[in-house]
PDB file of C-alpha atoms in Angstrom:
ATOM      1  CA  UNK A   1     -19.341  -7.230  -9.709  1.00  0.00           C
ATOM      2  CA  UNK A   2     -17.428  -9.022  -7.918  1.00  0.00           C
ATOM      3  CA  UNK A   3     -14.510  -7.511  -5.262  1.00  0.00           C
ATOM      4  CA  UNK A   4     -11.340  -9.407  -3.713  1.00  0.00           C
ATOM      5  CA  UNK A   5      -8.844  -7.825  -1.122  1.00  0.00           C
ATOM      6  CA  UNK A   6      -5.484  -9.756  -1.040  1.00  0.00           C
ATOM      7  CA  UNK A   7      -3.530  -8.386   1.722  1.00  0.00           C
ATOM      8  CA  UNK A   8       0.241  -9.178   0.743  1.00  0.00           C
ATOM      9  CA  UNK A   9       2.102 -10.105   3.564  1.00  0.00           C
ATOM     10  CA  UNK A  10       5.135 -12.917   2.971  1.00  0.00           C
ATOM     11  CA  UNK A  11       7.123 -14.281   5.963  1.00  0.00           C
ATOM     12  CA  UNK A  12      10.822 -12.538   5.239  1.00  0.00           C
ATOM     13  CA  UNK A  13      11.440  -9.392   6.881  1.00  0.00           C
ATOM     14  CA  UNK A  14      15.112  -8.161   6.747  1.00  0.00           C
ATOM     15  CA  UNK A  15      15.157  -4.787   8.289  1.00  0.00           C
ATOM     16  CA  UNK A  16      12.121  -5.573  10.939  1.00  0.00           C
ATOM     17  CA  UNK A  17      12.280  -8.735  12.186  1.00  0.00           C
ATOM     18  CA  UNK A  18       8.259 -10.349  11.432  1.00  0.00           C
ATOM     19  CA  UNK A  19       7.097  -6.898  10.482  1.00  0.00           C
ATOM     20  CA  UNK A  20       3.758  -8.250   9.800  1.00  0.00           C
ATOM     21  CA  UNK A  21       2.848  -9.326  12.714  1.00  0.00           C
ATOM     22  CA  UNK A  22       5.120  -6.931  14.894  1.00  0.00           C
ATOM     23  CA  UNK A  23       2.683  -5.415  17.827  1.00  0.00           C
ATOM     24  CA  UNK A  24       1.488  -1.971  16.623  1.00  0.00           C
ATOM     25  CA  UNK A  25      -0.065   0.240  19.870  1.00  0.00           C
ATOM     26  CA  UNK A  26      -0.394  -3.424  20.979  1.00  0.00           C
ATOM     27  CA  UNK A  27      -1.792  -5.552  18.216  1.00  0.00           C
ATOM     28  CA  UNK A  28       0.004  -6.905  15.058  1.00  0.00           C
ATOM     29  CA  UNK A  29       0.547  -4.263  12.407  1.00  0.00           C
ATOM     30  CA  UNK A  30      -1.523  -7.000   9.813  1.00  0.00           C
ATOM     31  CA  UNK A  31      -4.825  -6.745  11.700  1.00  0.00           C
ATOM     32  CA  UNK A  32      -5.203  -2.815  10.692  1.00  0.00           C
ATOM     33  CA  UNK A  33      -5.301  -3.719   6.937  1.00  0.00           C
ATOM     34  CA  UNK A  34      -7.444  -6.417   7.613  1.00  0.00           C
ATOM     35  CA  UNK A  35      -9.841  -4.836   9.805  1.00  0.00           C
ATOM     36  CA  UNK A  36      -9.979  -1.704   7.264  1.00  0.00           C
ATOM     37  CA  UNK A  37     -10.973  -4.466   4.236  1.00  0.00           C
ATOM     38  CA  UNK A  38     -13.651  -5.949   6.228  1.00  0.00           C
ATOM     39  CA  UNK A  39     -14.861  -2.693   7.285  1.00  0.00           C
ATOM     40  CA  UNK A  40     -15.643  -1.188   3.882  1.00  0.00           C
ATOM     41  CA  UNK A  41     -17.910  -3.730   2.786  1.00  0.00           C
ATOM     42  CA  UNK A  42     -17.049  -4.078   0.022  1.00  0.00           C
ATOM     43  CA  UNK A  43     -15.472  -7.517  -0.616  1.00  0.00           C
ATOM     44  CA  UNK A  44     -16.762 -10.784  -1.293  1.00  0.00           C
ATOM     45  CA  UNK A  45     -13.323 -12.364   0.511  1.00  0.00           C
ATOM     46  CA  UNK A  46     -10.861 -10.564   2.297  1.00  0.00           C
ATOM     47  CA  UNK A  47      -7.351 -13.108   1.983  1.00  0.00           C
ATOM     48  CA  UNK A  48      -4.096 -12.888   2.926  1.00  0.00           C
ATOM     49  CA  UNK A  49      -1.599 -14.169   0.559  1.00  0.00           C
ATOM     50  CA  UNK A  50       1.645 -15.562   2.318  1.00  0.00           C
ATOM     51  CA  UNK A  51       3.947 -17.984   2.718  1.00  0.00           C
ATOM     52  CA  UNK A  52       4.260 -18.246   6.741  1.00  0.00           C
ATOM     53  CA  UNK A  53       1.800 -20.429   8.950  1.00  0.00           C
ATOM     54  CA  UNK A  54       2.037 -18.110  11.919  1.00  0.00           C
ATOM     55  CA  UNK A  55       0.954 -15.097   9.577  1.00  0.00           C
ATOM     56  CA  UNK A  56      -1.344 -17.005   8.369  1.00  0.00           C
ATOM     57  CA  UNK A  57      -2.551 -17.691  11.924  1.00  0.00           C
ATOM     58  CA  UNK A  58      -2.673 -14.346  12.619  1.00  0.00           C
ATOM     59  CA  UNK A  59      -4.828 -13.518   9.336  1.00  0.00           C
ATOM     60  CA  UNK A  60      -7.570 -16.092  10.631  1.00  0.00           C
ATOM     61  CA  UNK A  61      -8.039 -14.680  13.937  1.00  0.00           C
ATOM     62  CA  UNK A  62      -8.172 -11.400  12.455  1.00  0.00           C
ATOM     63  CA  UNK A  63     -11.303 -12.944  10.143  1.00  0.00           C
ATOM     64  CA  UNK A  64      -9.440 -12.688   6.864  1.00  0.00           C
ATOM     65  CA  UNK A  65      -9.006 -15.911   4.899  1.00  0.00           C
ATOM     66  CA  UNK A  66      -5.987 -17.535   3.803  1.00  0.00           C
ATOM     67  CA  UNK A  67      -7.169 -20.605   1.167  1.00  0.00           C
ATOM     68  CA  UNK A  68      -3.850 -21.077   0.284  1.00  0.00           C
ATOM     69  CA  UNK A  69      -0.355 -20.320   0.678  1.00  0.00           C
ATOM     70  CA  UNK A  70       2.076 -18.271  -1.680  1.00  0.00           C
ATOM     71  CA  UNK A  71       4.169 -20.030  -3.460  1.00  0.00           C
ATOM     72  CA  UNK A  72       8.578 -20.154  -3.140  1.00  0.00           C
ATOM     73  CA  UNK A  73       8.701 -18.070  -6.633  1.00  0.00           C
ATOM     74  CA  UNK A  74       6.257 -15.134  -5.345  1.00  0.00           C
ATOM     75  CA  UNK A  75       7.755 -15.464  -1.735  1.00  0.00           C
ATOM     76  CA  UNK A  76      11.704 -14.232  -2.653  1.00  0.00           C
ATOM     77  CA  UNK A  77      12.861 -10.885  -2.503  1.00  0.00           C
ATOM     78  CA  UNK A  78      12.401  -9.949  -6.498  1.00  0.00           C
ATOM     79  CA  UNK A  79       8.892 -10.834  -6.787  1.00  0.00           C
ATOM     80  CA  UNK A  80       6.535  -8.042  -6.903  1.00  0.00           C
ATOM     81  CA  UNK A  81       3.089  -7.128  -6.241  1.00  0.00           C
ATOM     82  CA  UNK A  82       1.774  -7.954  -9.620  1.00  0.00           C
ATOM     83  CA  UNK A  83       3.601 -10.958  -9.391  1.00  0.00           C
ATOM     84  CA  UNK A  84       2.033 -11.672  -6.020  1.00  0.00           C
ATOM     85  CA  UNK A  85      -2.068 -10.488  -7.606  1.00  0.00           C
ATOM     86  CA  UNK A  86      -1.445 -12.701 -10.761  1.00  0.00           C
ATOM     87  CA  UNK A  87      -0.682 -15.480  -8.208  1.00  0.00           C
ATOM     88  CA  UNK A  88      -3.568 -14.768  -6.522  1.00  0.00           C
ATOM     89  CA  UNK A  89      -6.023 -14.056  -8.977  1.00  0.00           C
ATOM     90  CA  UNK A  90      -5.211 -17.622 -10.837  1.00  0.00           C
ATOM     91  CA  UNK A  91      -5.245 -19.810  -7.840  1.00  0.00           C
ATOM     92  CA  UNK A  92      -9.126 -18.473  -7.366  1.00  0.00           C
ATOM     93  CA  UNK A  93      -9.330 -19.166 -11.049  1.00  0.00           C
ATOM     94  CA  UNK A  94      -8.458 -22.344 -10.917  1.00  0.00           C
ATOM     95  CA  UNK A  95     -11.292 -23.259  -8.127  1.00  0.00           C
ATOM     96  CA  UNK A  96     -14.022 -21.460 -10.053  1.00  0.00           C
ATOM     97  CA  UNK A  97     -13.724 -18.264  -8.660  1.00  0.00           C
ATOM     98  CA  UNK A  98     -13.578 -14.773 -10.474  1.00  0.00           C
ATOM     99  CA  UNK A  99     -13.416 -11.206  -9.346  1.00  0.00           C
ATOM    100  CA  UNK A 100     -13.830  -8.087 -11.241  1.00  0.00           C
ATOM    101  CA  UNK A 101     -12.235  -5.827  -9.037  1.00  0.00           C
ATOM    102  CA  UNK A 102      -9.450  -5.952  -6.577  1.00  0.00           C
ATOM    103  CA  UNK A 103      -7.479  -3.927  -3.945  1.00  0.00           C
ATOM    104  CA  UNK A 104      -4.002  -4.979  -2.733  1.00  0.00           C
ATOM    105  CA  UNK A 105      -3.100  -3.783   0.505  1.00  0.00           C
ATOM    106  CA  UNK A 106      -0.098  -3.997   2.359  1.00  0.00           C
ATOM    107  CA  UNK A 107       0.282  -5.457   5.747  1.00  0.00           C
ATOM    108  CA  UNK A 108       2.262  -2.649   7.467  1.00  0.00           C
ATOM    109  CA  UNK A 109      -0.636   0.317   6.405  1.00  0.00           C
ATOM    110  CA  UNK A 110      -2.175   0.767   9.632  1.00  0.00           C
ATOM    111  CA  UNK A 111      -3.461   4.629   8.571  1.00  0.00           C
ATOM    112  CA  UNK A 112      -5.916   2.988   5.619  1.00  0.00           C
ATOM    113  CA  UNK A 113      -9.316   3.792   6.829  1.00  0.00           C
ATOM    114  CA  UNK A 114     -12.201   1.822   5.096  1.00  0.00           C
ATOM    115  CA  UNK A 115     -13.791   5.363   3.876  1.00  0.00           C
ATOM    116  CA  UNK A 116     -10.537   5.285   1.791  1.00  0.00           C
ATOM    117  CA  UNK A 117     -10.803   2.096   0.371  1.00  0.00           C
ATOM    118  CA  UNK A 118     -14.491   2.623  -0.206  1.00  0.00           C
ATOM    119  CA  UNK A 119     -13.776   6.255  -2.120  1.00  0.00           C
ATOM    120  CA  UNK A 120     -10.620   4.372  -3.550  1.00  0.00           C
ATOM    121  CA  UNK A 121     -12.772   1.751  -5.501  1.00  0.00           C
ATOM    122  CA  UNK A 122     -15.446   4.085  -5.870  1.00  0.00           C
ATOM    123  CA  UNK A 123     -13.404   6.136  -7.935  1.00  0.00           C
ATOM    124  CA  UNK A 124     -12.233   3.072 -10.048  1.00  0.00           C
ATOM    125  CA  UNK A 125     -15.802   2.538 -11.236  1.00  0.00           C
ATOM    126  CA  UNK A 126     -16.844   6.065 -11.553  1.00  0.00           C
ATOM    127  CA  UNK A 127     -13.749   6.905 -13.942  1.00  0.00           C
ATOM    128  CA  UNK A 128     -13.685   3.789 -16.000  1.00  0.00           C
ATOM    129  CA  UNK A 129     -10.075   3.592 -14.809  1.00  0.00           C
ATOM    130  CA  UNK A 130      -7.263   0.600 -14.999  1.00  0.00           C
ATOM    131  CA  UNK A 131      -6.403   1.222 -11.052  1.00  0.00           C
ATOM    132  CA  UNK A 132      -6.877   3.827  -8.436  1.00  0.00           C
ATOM    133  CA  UNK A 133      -3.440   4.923  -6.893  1.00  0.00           C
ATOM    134  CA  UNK A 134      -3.421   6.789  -3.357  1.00  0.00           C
ATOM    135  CA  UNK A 135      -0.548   9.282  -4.010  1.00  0.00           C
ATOM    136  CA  UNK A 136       0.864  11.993  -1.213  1.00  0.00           C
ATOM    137  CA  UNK A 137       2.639  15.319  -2.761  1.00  0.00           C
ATOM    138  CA  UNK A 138       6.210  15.591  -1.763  1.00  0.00           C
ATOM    139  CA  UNK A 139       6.361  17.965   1.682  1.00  0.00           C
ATOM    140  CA  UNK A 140       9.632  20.027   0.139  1.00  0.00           C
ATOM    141  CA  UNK A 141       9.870  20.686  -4.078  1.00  0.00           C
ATOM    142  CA  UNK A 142      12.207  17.218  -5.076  1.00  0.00           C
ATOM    143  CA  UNK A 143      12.865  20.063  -7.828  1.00  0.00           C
ATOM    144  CA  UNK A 144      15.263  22.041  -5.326  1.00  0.00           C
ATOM    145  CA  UNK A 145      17.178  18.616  -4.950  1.00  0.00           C
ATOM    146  CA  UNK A 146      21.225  18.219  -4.385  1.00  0.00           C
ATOM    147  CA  UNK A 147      23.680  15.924  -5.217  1.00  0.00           C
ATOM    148  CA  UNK A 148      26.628  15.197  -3.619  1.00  0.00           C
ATOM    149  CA  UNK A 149      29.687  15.477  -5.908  1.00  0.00           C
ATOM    150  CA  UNK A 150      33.718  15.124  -5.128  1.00  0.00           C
ATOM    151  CA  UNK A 151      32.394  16.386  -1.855  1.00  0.00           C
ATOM    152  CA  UNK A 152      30.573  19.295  -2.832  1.00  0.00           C
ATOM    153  CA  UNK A 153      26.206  19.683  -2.356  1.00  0.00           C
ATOM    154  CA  UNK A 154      25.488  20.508  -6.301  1.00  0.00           C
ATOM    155  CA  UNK A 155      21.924  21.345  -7.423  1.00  0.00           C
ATOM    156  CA  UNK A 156      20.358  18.684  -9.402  1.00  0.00           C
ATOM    157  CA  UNK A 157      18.405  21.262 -11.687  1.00  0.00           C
ATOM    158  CA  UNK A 158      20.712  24.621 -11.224  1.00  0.00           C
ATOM    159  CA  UNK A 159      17.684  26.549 -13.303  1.00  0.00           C
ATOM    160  CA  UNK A 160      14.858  25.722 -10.031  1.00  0.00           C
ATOM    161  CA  UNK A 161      16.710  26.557  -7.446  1.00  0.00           C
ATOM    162  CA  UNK A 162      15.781  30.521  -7.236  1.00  0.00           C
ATOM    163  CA  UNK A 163      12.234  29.446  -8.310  1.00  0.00           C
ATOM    164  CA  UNK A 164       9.446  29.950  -5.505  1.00  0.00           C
ATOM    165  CA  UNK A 165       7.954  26.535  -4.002  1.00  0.00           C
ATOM    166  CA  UNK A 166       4.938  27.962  -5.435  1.00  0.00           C
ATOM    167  CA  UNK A 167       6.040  28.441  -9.270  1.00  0.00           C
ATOM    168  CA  UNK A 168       7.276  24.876  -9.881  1.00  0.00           C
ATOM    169  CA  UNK A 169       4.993  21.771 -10.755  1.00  0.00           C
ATOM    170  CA  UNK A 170       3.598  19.744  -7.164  1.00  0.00           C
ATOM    171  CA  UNK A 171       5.050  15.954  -7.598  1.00  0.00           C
ATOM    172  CA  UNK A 172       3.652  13.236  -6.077  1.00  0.00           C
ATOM    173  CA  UNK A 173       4.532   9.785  -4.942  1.00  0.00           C
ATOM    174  CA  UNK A 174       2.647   6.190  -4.232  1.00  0.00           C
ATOM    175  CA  UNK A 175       2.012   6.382  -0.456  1.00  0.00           C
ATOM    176  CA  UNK A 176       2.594   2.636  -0.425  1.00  0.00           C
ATOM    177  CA  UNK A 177      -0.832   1.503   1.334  1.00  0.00           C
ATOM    178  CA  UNK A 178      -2.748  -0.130  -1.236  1.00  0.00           C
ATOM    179  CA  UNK A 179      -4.065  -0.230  -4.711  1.00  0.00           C
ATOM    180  CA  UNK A 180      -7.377  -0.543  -6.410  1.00  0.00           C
ATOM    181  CA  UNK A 181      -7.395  -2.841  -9.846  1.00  0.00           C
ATOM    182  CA  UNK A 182      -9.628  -3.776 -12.502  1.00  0.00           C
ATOM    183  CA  UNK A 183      -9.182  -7.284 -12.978  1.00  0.00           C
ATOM    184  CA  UNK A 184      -9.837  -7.715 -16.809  1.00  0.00           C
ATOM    185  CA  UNK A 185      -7.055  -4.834 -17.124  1.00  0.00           C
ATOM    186  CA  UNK A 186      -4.833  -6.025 -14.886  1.00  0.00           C
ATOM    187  CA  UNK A 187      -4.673  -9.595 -16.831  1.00  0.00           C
ATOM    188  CA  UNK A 188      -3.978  -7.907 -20.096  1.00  0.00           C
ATOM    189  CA  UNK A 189      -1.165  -5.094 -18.817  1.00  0.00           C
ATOM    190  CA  UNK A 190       0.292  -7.715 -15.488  1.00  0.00           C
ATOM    191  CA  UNK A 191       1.137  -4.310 -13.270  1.00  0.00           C
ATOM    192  CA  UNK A 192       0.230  -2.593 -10.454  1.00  0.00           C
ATOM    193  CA  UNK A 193       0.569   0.883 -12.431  1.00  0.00           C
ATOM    194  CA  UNK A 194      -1.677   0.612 -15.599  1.00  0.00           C
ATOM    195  CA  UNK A 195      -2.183   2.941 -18.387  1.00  0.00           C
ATOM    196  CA  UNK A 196      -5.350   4.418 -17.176  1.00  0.00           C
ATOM    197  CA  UNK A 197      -4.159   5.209 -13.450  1.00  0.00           C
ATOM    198  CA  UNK A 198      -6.259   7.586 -11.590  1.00  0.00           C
ATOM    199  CA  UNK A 199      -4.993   9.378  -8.617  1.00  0.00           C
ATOM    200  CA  UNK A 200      -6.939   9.358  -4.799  1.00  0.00           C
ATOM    201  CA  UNK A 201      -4.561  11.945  -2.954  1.00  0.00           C
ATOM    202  CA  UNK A 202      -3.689  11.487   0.871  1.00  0.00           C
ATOM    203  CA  UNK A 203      -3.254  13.673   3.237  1.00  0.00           C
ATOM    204  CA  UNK A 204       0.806  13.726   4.336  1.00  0.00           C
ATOM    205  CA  UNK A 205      -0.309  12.956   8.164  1.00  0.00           C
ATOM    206  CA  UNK A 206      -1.902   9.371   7.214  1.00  0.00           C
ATOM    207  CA  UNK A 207       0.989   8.265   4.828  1.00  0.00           C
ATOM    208  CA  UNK A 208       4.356   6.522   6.974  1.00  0.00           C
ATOM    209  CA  UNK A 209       6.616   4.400   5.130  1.00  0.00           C
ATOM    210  CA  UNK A 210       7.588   1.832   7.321  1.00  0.00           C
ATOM    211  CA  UNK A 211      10.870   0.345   6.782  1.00  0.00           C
ATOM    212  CA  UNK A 212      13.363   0.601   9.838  1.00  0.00           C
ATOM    213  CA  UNK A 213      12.329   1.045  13.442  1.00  0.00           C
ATOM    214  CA  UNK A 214      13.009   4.591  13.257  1.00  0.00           C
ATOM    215  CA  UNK A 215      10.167   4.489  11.220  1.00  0.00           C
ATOM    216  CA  UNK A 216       8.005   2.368  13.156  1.00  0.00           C
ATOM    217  CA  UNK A 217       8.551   4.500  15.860  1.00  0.00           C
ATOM    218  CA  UNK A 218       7.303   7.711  13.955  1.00  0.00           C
ATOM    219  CA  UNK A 219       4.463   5.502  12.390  1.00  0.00           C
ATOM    220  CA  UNK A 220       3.252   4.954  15.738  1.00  0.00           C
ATOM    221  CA  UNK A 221       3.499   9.000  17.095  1.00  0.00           C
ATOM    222  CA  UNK A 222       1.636   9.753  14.462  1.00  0.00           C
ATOM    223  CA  UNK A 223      -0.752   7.426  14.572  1.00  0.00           C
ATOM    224  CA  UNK A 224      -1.430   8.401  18.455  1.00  0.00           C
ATOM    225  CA  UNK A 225      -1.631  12.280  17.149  1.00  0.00           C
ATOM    226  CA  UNK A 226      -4.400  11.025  14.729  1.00  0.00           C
ATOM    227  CA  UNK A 227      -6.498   8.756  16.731  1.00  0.00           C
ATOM    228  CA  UNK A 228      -5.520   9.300  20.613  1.00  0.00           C
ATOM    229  CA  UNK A 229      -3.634   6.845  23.189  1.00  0.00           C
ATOM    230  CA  UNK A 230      -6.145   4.204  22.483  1.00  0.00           C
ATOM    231  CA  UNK A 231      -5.322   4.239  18.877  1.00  0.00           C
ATOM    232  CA  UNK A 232      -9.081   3.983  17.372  1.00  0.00           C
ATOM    233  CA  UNK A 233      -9.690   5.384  13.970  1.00  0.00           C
ATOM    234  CA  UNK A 234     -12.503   7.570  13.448  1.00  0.00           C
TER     235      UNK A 234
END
């Protein structure tokens, strides 16, 4: 069996100016994911799939590989992930390589902890699945939602808004961090979420989306909370 990690991280960042290789506690945000990839031991090549030398620069140094660039099509703002692991997955092809599993990672997912990905993929095998998903439940019941209507906060489902927290159905979302794939599935469904998706729950305290510096700026709290000023995983 054979195990890739492709590490999607393309040059075009609107919100965060180079979010991929913006310092993080004082080293670019990329090198967690990286570091957590090589650290689980699980991959025969650890790549980063972008479109920007200096990322790519950054990748090297890091000790992840970056054979060869993403292309203009995967590299826009509508491509996806899949679009992005089909890319990937067919330029290896195409030079004789093959992998039976994968994990894509995001660059900005500096709480992924190689005993996750290792559980993660793990799990994949053990269940027989399409993909692993790492999913966090909602903190307050989405159920209990509001609207906002000719000015007015309306409930969004009138009949759960008397319910107790504990009564209604837990919902979960993708945390966003990565995602663990069967290849041979993958190449007959093309998408991330597959019809055999298994769940691998997070904890809410290692999950930060990571989209405006507001965010960054909690990421990084959090992250100190976790692991201590010197920001080292344990």
């Amino acid at each position: 069996m054979k195990s890739v990690a492709i590490i999607t991280a393309r040059g075009g960042s609107k919100r965060i100016p180079r979010k991929n290789i913006k310092l993080f506690l004082g080293k670019p945000i990329l090198e967690y994911s990286i570091e957590a990839a090589l650290a689980a031991g699980l991959f025969h090549e650890v790549m980063v799939s972008t479109d920007d030398e200096e990322i790519a620069n950054v990748a090297k140094k890091a000790g992840a590989k970056v054979p060869f660039l993403r292309s203009e099509k995967t590299a826009n703002d509508f491509a996806t992930t899949a679009d992005v692991v089909d890319e990937v997955l067919n330029a290896y092809e195409e030079r004789g390589v093959q992998f039976d599993r994968a994990c894509c990672m995001y660059p900005t997912a500096p709480f992924v902890t190689a005993k996750a990905i290792r559980t993660a993929m793990l799990r994949l095998d053990e269940a027989q699945a399409d993909c692993v998903i790492p999913v966090v439940k909602f903190s307050f019941p989405p159920q209990r939602g509001v609207v906002i209507a000719e000015g007015r906060i309306v409930p969004k489902w009138k009949e759960c808004m008397n319910m107790r927290s504990q009564d209604l159905e837990p919902l979960y979302h993708d945390c966003g961090q990565f995602y663990c794939l069967n290849v041979e599935s993958f190449r007959k469904q093309k998408a991330i979420w597959m019809e055999k998706a298994v769940p691998f729950v997070q904890d809410e305290m290692t999950v930060q989306d990571i989209d405006t510096p507001e965010d960054w700026e909690i990421a990084e709290m959090k992250y100190r909370l976790l692991y201590g000023d010197k920001g080292t995983q344990r």
